Amino acid sequence: NTLKIKSKEYAYTVMIGRTHGVHAEPVTLGLKLCVYAFEMARNLERLEQAGENIRYGKISGAVGTYANTPPEVEKKVCDALNLKPSPASTQILQRDRHAQLISTLAICGATLEKIALEIRNLHRTDVREVEEPFGKEQKGSSAMPHKKNPIICERICGLARVLRSNTVTALENIALWHERDISHSSAERIIIPDSFILIDYMLDKIIYVIENMNVIESNMQRNLMKYGGIIFSQRVLLELINKGMKREEAYTIVQKAALDAWENEGSFKENLFAEEKVLSCLGKDNLERLFDVSYHLKHVEEIIGRLENIKL
């Protein structure tokens, strides 16, 4: 629910989208959070499915034949415990059920890691668009007083690794000797409670971070327009093509203007205005229009509005 609220709050907080870690095209912080919200909704669905698949019981005897206790007794006991009788079992319930549950928690943990890792990247000194909260009395480093390290997000990322490692154990617990052995039980006493405790802790921490994160819009704007708007290269390219220029020629001109700005700390926009072929094809007013960020935001409300249809 926190993600839904923050998605709406930052729906039009414009920032640079990055692919391969490199500036791509404008996006908004709200859209980033919207993606995470839908992913967390899927995690909830997966957890509900896993909960149903593990909500089974068995009293079918030493090897699952009901030799001494009839199925009617199993059903009566399971009904009393709000469980479903396993349709076929050995001395135990099959551990694919438990593996699904632990895997589901690990997937949820991976989503939390994904969010935390994004905040860590945006927290970096040379980016500094979003920061995790930093307390007034908090010390970032005992040696370097200037430091504000994203320690909570780093902790979440580290704990996600532990959750994933528990999944390996849960999967290895599926294959047991014949109708059962007890190689699984000792491990389950660790991985099941630990996984639930970890995911609860990680959820608590990521909610705190998202609710209290520091959003630095001025830095978002600075980074967005770095190198004079190279992020609008695709739009310029498409407009040149629409006006009749061959794609290969248009791509060469636009790429040259962009890379010159990139490599020489220049301005992509100014480079294009100095290119006669671009001006003759588009005109000054039309070229100026292509550097309007609102072009990329026209469907933001529709996308974030889809959050109303999910359960969180």
Short mmCIF file of C-alpha atoms in Angstrom, two decimals:
data_model
loop_
_atom_site.label_atom_id
_atom_site.label_comp_id
_atom_site.label_asym_id
_atom_site.label_seq_id
_atom_site.Cartn_x
_atom_site.Cartn_y
_atom_site.Cartn_z
CA ASN A 1 0.00 0.00 0.00
CA THR A 2 2.94 2.32 0.69
CA LEU A 3 4.11 1.81 -2.89
CA LYS A 4 0.66 2.69 -4.25
CA ILE A 5 0.54 5.89 -2.20
CA LYS A 6 4.05 6.97 -3.20
CA SER A 7 3.44 6.09 -6.86
CA LYS A 8 0.65 8.65 -6.93
CA GLU A 9 2.61 11.21 -4.92
CA TYR A 10 5.56 11.09 -7.33
CA ALA A 11 3.57 10.39 -10.49
CA TYR A 12 5.01 13.43 -12.28
CA THR A 13 8.38 13.66 -10.55
CA VAL A 14 10.45 13.45 -13.71
CA MET A 15 13.85 11.77 -13.73
CA ILE A 16 16.09 10.05 -16.20
CA GLY A 17 15.39 6.43 -17.04
CA ARG A 18 18.48 4.29 -17.39
CA THR A 19 19.13 1.16 -19.41
CA HIS A 20 22.44 -0.66 -18.96
CA GLY A 21 23.13 2.05 -16.36
CA VAL A 22 23.24 4.67 -19.14
CA HIS A 23 20.81 7.57 -19.63
CA ALA A 24 17.93 6.47 -21.85
CA GLU A 25 14.70 8.53 -21.83
CA PRO A 26 12.62 10.38 -19.21
CA VAL A 27 10.60 8.42 -16.70
CA THR A 28 9.06 9.40 -13.37
CA LEU A 29 9.75 8.24 -9.85
CA GLY A 30 6.07 7.37 -9.57
CA LEU A 31 6.35 4.98 -12.54
CA LYS A 32 9.36 3.29 -10.96
CA LEU A 33 7.40 2.74 -7.76
CA CYS A 34 4.36 1.64 -9.76
CA VAL A 35 6.39 -1.19 -11.31
CA TYR A 36 7.43 -2.31 -7.82
CA ALA A 37 3.84 -2.15 -6.58
CA PHE A 38 2.62 -4.51 -9.30
CA GLU A 39 5.51 -6.86 -8.55
CA MET A 40 4.66 -6.90 -4.86
CA ALA A 41 1.04 -7.65 -5.78
CA ARG A 42 2.27 -10.67 -7.72
CA ASN A 43 4.32 -11.70 -4.70
CA LEU A 44 1.16 -11.59 -2.61
CA GLU A 45 -0.65 -13.76 -5.15
CA ARG A 46 2.24 -16.23 -5.13
CA LEU A 47 2.21 -16.33 -1.33
CA GLU A 48 -1.53 -17.03 -1.29
CA GLN A 49 -1.06 -19.84 -3.81
CA ALA A 50 1.81 -21.29 -1.80
CA GLY A 51 -0.29 -21.03 1.36
CA GLU A 52 -3.05 -23.05 -0.28
CA ASN A 53 -0.61 -25.68 -1.52
CA ILE A 54 0.88 -26.20 1.91
CA ARG A 55 -2.46 -26.19 3.75
CA TYR A 56 -2.61 -29.97 3.72
CA GLY A 57 -2.39 -32.67 6.38
CA LYS A 58 -2.01 -36.43 6.43
CA ILE A 59 -2.71 -39.27 8.83
CA SER A 60 -2.16 -42.08 6.38
CA GLY A 61 0.22 -44.26 8.33
CA ALA A 62 3.89 -45.16 8.15
CA VAL A 63 4.03 -45.40 4.36
CA GLY A 64 0.79 -43.73 3.33
CA THR A 65 -1.47 -46.80 2.99
CA TYR A 66 -4.00 -46.02 5.78
CA ALA A 67 -3.34 -49.55 7.07
CA ASN A 68 -4.26 -48.73 10.66
CA THR A 69 -6.16 -45.45 10.34
CA PRO A 70 -8.87 -45.04 7.67
CA PRO A 71 -9.12 -41.97 5.42
CA GLU A 72 -12.29 -40.87 7.26
CA VAL A 73 -10.24 -40.16 10.38
CA GLU A 74 -7.71 -38.15 8.37
CA LYS A 75 -10.48 -36.04 6.87
CA LYS A 76 -12.11 -35.40 10.25
CA VAL A 77 -8.83 -34.30 11.82
CA CYS A 78 -7.85 -32.14 8.85
CA ASP A 79 -11.26 -30.47 8.83
CA ALA A 80 -10.86 -29.62 12.50
CA LEU A 81 -7.48 -28.05 11.77
CA ASN A 82 -8.72 -26.20 8.67
CA LEU A 83 -6.47 -28.32 6.48
CA LYS A 84 -7.13 -30.38 3.38
CA PRO A 85 -6.31 -34.10 3.35
CA SER A 86 -3.42 -34.91 1.07
CA PRO A 87 -4.71 -36.98 -1.85
CA ALA A 88 -1.66 -39.25 -1.63
CA SER A 89 1.19 -39.24 0.84
CA THR A 90 3.98 -41.33 2.27
CA GLN A 91 5.00 -41.04 5.91
CA ILE A 92 5.16 -37.29 5.29
CA LEU A 93 3.73 -34.57 3.12
CA GLN A 94 5.83 -34.19 0.02
CA ARG A 95 8.37 -31.42 0.33
CA ASP A 96 7.64 -29.76 -3.02
CA ARG A 97 4.92 -27.95 -1.06
CA HIS A 98 7.46 -26.52 1.40
CA ALA A 99 9.89 -25.71 -1.40
CA GLN A 100 7.21 -23.64 -3.15
CA LEU A 101 6.61 -21.67 0.03
CA ILE A 102 10.29 -20.96 0.70
CA SER A 103 10.86 -20.10 -2.96
CA THR A 104 7.95 -17.67 -2.85
CA LEU A 105 9.48 -15.90 0.15
CA ALA A 106 12.80 -15.76 -1.70
CA ILE A 107 11.15 -14.20 -4.77
CA CYS A 108 9.54 -11.60 -2.54
CA GLY A 109 12.94 -10.96 -0.98
CA ALA A 110 14.42 -10.51 -4.45
CA THR A 111 11.83 -7.82 -5.18
CA LEU A 112 12.75 -6.02 -1.97
CA GLU A 113 16.41 -6.34 -2.96
CA LYS A 114 15.55 -4.88 -6.38
CA ILE A 115 13.95 -1.83 -4.75
CA ALA A 116 16.79 -1.43 -2.25
CA LEU A 117 19.42 -1.74 -4.96
CA GLU A 118 17.73 0.96 -7.04
CA ILE A 119 17.70 3.30 -4.05
CA ARG A 120 21.37 2.50 -3.40
CA ASN A 121 22.23 3.43 -6.98
CA LEU A 122 20.19 6.64 -6.85
CA HIS A 123 21.79 7.44 -3.46
CA ARG A 124 25.31 7.50 -4.94
CA THR A 125 27.15 10.81 -4.60
CA ASP A 126 27.47 11.35 -8.34
CA VAL A 127 23.74 10.66 -8.86
CA ARG A 128 22.04 11.67 -5.59
CA GLU A 129 18.43 11.66 -6.78
CA VAL A 130 16.94 9.58 -3.95
CA GLU A 131 18.46 8.89 -0.55
CA GLU A 132 17.41 6.49 2.16
CA PRO A 133 16.54 8.29 5.42
CA PHE A 134 19.42 9.48 7.59
CA GLY A 135 18.83 10.22 11.28
CA LYS A 136 19.95 13.47 12.92
CA GLU A 137 22.21 11.61 15.36
CA GLN A 138 23.29 8.98 12.84
CA LYS A 139 26.96 8.54 11.88
CA GLY A 140 27.70 7.48 8.33
CA SER A 141 31.30 6.53 9.01
CA SER A 142 33.46 6.56 12.12
CA ALA A 143 36.41 7.75 10.00
CA MET A 144 34.73 10.04 7.45
CA PRO A 145 32.14 12.41 8.95
CA HIS A 146 30.74 13.42 5.55
CA LYS A 147 29.41 9.95 4.77
CA LYS A 148 25.71 9.11 4.43
CA ASN A 149 25.78 5.44 3.53
CA PRO A 150 22.64 3.54 2.42
CA ILE A 151 23.10 0.96 5.15
CA ILE A 152 19.46 -0.14 5.44
CA CYS A 153 19.19 -0.87 1.74
CA GLU A 154 22.54 -2.67 1.83
CA ARG A 155 21.23 -4.78 4.71
CA ILE A 156 18.12 -5.71 2.73
CA CYS A 157 20.26 -6.76 -0.23
CA GLY A 158 22.42 -8.93 1.99
CA LEU A 159 19.47 -10.64 3.69
CA ALA A 160 17.91 -11.40 0.29
CA ARG A 161 20.93 -13.60 -0.38
CA VAL A 162 20.20 -15.59 2.77
CA LEU A 163 16.58 -16.09 1.66
CA ARG A 164 17.78 -17.41 -1.70
CA SER A 165 20.19 -19.79 -0.03
CA ASN A 166 17.29 -21.21 2.00
CA THR A 167 15.56 -22.02 -1.28
CA VAL A 168 18.44 -24.28 -2.27
CA THR A 169 17.97 -26.26 0.94
CA ALA A 170 14.19 -26.43 0.42
CA LEU A 171 14.66 -27.80 -3.10
CA GLU A 172 17.16 -30.38 -1.89
CA ASN A 173 14.63 -31.49 0.74
CA ILE A 174 12.26 -32.69 -1.99
CA ALA A 175 14.30 -35.80 -2.82
CA LEU A 176 14.21 -38.19 0.15
CA TRP A 177 14.89 -41.90 0.49
CA HIS A 178 11.88 -44.03 -0.43
CA GLU A 179 8.84 -43.19 1.76
CA ARG A 180 10.87 -40.81 3.94
CA ASP A 181 14.07 -40.04 5.77
CA ILE A 182 14.73 -37.23 8.22
CA SER A 183 17.46 -35.36 6.37
CA HIS A 184 14.92 -32.63 5.64
CA SER A 185 13.57 -32.01 9.13
CA SER A 186 16.71 -30.62 10.79
CA ALA A 187 17.18 -28.16 7.95
CA GLU A 188 13.51 -27.13 7.97
CA ARG A 189 13.71 -26.19 11.63
CA ILE A 190 16.13 -23.49 10.52
CA ILE A 191 15.05 -22.37 7.06
CA ILE A 192 11.29 -22.10 7.62
CA PRO A 193 11.23 -19.86 10.72
CA ASP A 194 14.30 -17.96 9.57
CA SER A 195 12.77 -17.22 6.16
CA PHE A 196 9.57 -15.86 7.68
CA ILE A 197 11.48 -13.79 10.23
CA LEU A 198 13.78 -12.41 7.52
CA ILE A 199 11.02 -11.43 5.11
CA ASP A 200 9.07 -9.76 7.92
CA TYR A 201 12.13 -7.74 8.92
CA MET A 202 12.97 -6.82 5.32
CA LEU A 203 9.41 -5.67 4.64
CA ASP A 204 9.44 -3.52 7.75
CA LYS A 205 12.72 -1.89 6.71
CA ILE A 206 11.80 -1.23 3.07
CA ILE A 207 8.48 0.33 4.13
CA TYR A 208 10.40 2.66 6.46
CA VAL A 209 12.81 3.60 3.67
CA ILE A 210 10.10 4.29 1.09
CA GLU A 211 7.97 6.28 3.51
CA ASN A 212 10.89 8.47 4.56
CA MET A 213 13.21 8.57 1.54
CA ASN A 214 14.71 11.90 0.56
CA VAL A 215 13.75 12.81 -3.02
CA ILE A 216 16.04 15.45 -4.54
CA GLU A 217 14.19 16.78 -7.57
CA SER A 218 16.79 19.43 -8.39
CA ASN A 219 19.38 16.72 -8.97
CA MET A 220 16.88 14.77 -11.05
CA GLN A 221 16.48 17.81 -13.30
CA ARG A 222 20.23 18.34 -13.49
CA ASN A 223 20.89 14.75 -14.49
CA LEU A 224 17.92 14.68 -16.84
CA MET A 225 19.25 17.48 -19.05
CA LYS A 226 22.89 16.51 -18.91
CA TYR A 227 24.74 17.06 -22.20
CA GLY A 228 21.99 19.30 -23.52
CA GLY A 229 19.16 16.81 -23.79
CA ILE A 230 20.75 13.77 -25.44
CA ILE A 231 17.84 11.79 -24.01
CA PHE A 232 15.65 13.25 -26.78
CA SER A 233 17.75 11.64 -29.51
CA GLN A 234 15.13 9.04 -30.40
CA ARG A 235 12.41 11.63 -30.82
CA VAL A 236 14.62 13.76 -33.06
CA LEU A 237 15.54 10.68 -35.07
CA LEU A 238 11.92 9.67 -35.61
CA GLU A 239 10.88 13.21 -36.56
CA LEU A 240 13.63 13.45 -39.18
CA ILE A 241 12.47 10.14 -40.63
CA ASN A 242 8.84 11.29 -40.60
CA LYS A 243 9.89 14.40 -42.53
CA GLY A 244 11.43 12.29 -45.28
CA MET A 245 15.08 11.85 -44.34
CA LYS A 246 16.47 8.34 -44.82
CA ARG A 247 16.87 6.49 -41.54
CA GLU A 248 20.57 5.76 -42.01
CA GLU A 249 21.37 9.41 -42.71
CA ALA A 250 19.18 10.63 -39.83
CA TYR A 251 20.76 8.18 -37.41
CA THR A 252 24.28 9.22 -38.42
CA ILE A 253 23.52 12.94 -37.94
CA VAL A 254 21.76 12.49 -34.58
CA GLN A 255 24.35 10.09 -33.21
CA LYS A 256 27.20 12.42 -34.20
CA ALA A 257 25.54 15.36 -32.43
CA ALA A 258 24.85 13.26 -29.32
CA LEU A 259 28.30 11.68 -29.04
CA ASP A 260 30.00 15.02 -29.61
CA ALA A 261 28.01 16.44 -26.70
CA TRP A 262 28.78 13.38 -24.57
CA GLU A 263 32.49 13.26 -25.22
CA ASN A 264 33.16 17.00 -25.13
CA GLU A 265 30.80 18.04 -22.29
CA GLY A 266 28.76 19.92 -24.87
CA SER A 267 25.10 20.36 -25.76
CA PHE A 268 23.22 17.96 -28.01
CA LYS A 269 20.57 20.59 -28.65
CA GLU A 270 23.08 23.23 -29.70
CA ASN A 271 24.83 20.74 -31.95
CA LEU A 272 21.58 20.01 -33.74
CA PHE A 273 20.78 23.71 -34.17
CA ALA A 274 24.19 24.06 -35.86
CA GLU A 275 23.39 21.25 -38.31
CA GLU A 276 21.98 22.70 -41.54
CA LYS A 277 20.43 19.42 -42.70
CA VAL A 278 18.44 19.16 -39.46
CA LEU A 279 17.23 22.76 -39.59
CA SER A 280 16.22 22.56 -43.24
CA CYS A 281 14.32 19.36 -42.58
CA LEU A 282 12.61 20.33 -39.31
CA GLY A 283 12.81 24.09 -38.83
CA LYS A 284 13.86 25.83 -35.60
CA ASP A 285 10.43 25.84 -33.94
CA ASN A 286 9.75 22.19 -34.66
CA LEU A 287 13.22 21.19 -33.45
CA GLU A 288 12.72 23.14 -30.22
CA ARG A 289 9.40 21.34 -29.67
CA LEU A 290 11.13 17.97 -29.69
CA PHE A 291 12.91 18.79 -26.42
CA ASP A 292 9.67 18.89 -24.41
CA VAL A 293 9.68 16.29 -21.62
CA SER A 294 5.87 16.23 -21.44
CA TYR A 295 5.88 14.12 -24.63
CA HIS A 296 7.07 11.21 -22.48
CA LEU A 297 4.49 11.71 -19.72
CA LYS A 298 1.19 11.53 -21.59
CA HIS A 299 0.34 8.01 -20.39
CA VAL A 300 1.62 8.30 -16.80
CA GLU A 301 -1.84 8.75 -15.29
CA GLU A 302 -3.22 5.75 -17.16
CA ILE A 303 -0.38 3.47 -16.05
CA ILE A 304 -0.49 4.49 -12.39
CA GLY A 305 -4.29 4.37 -12.47
CA ARG A 306 -4.05 0.62 -13.05
CA LEU A 307 -2.90 0.29 -9.45
CA GLU A 308 -6.53 0.64 -8.40
CA ASN A 309 -7.13 -2.88 -9.72
CA ILE A 310 -4.56 -4.64 -7.55
CA LYS A 311 -4.70 -5.90 -3.99
CA LEU A 312 -1.93 -4.82 -1.64
#
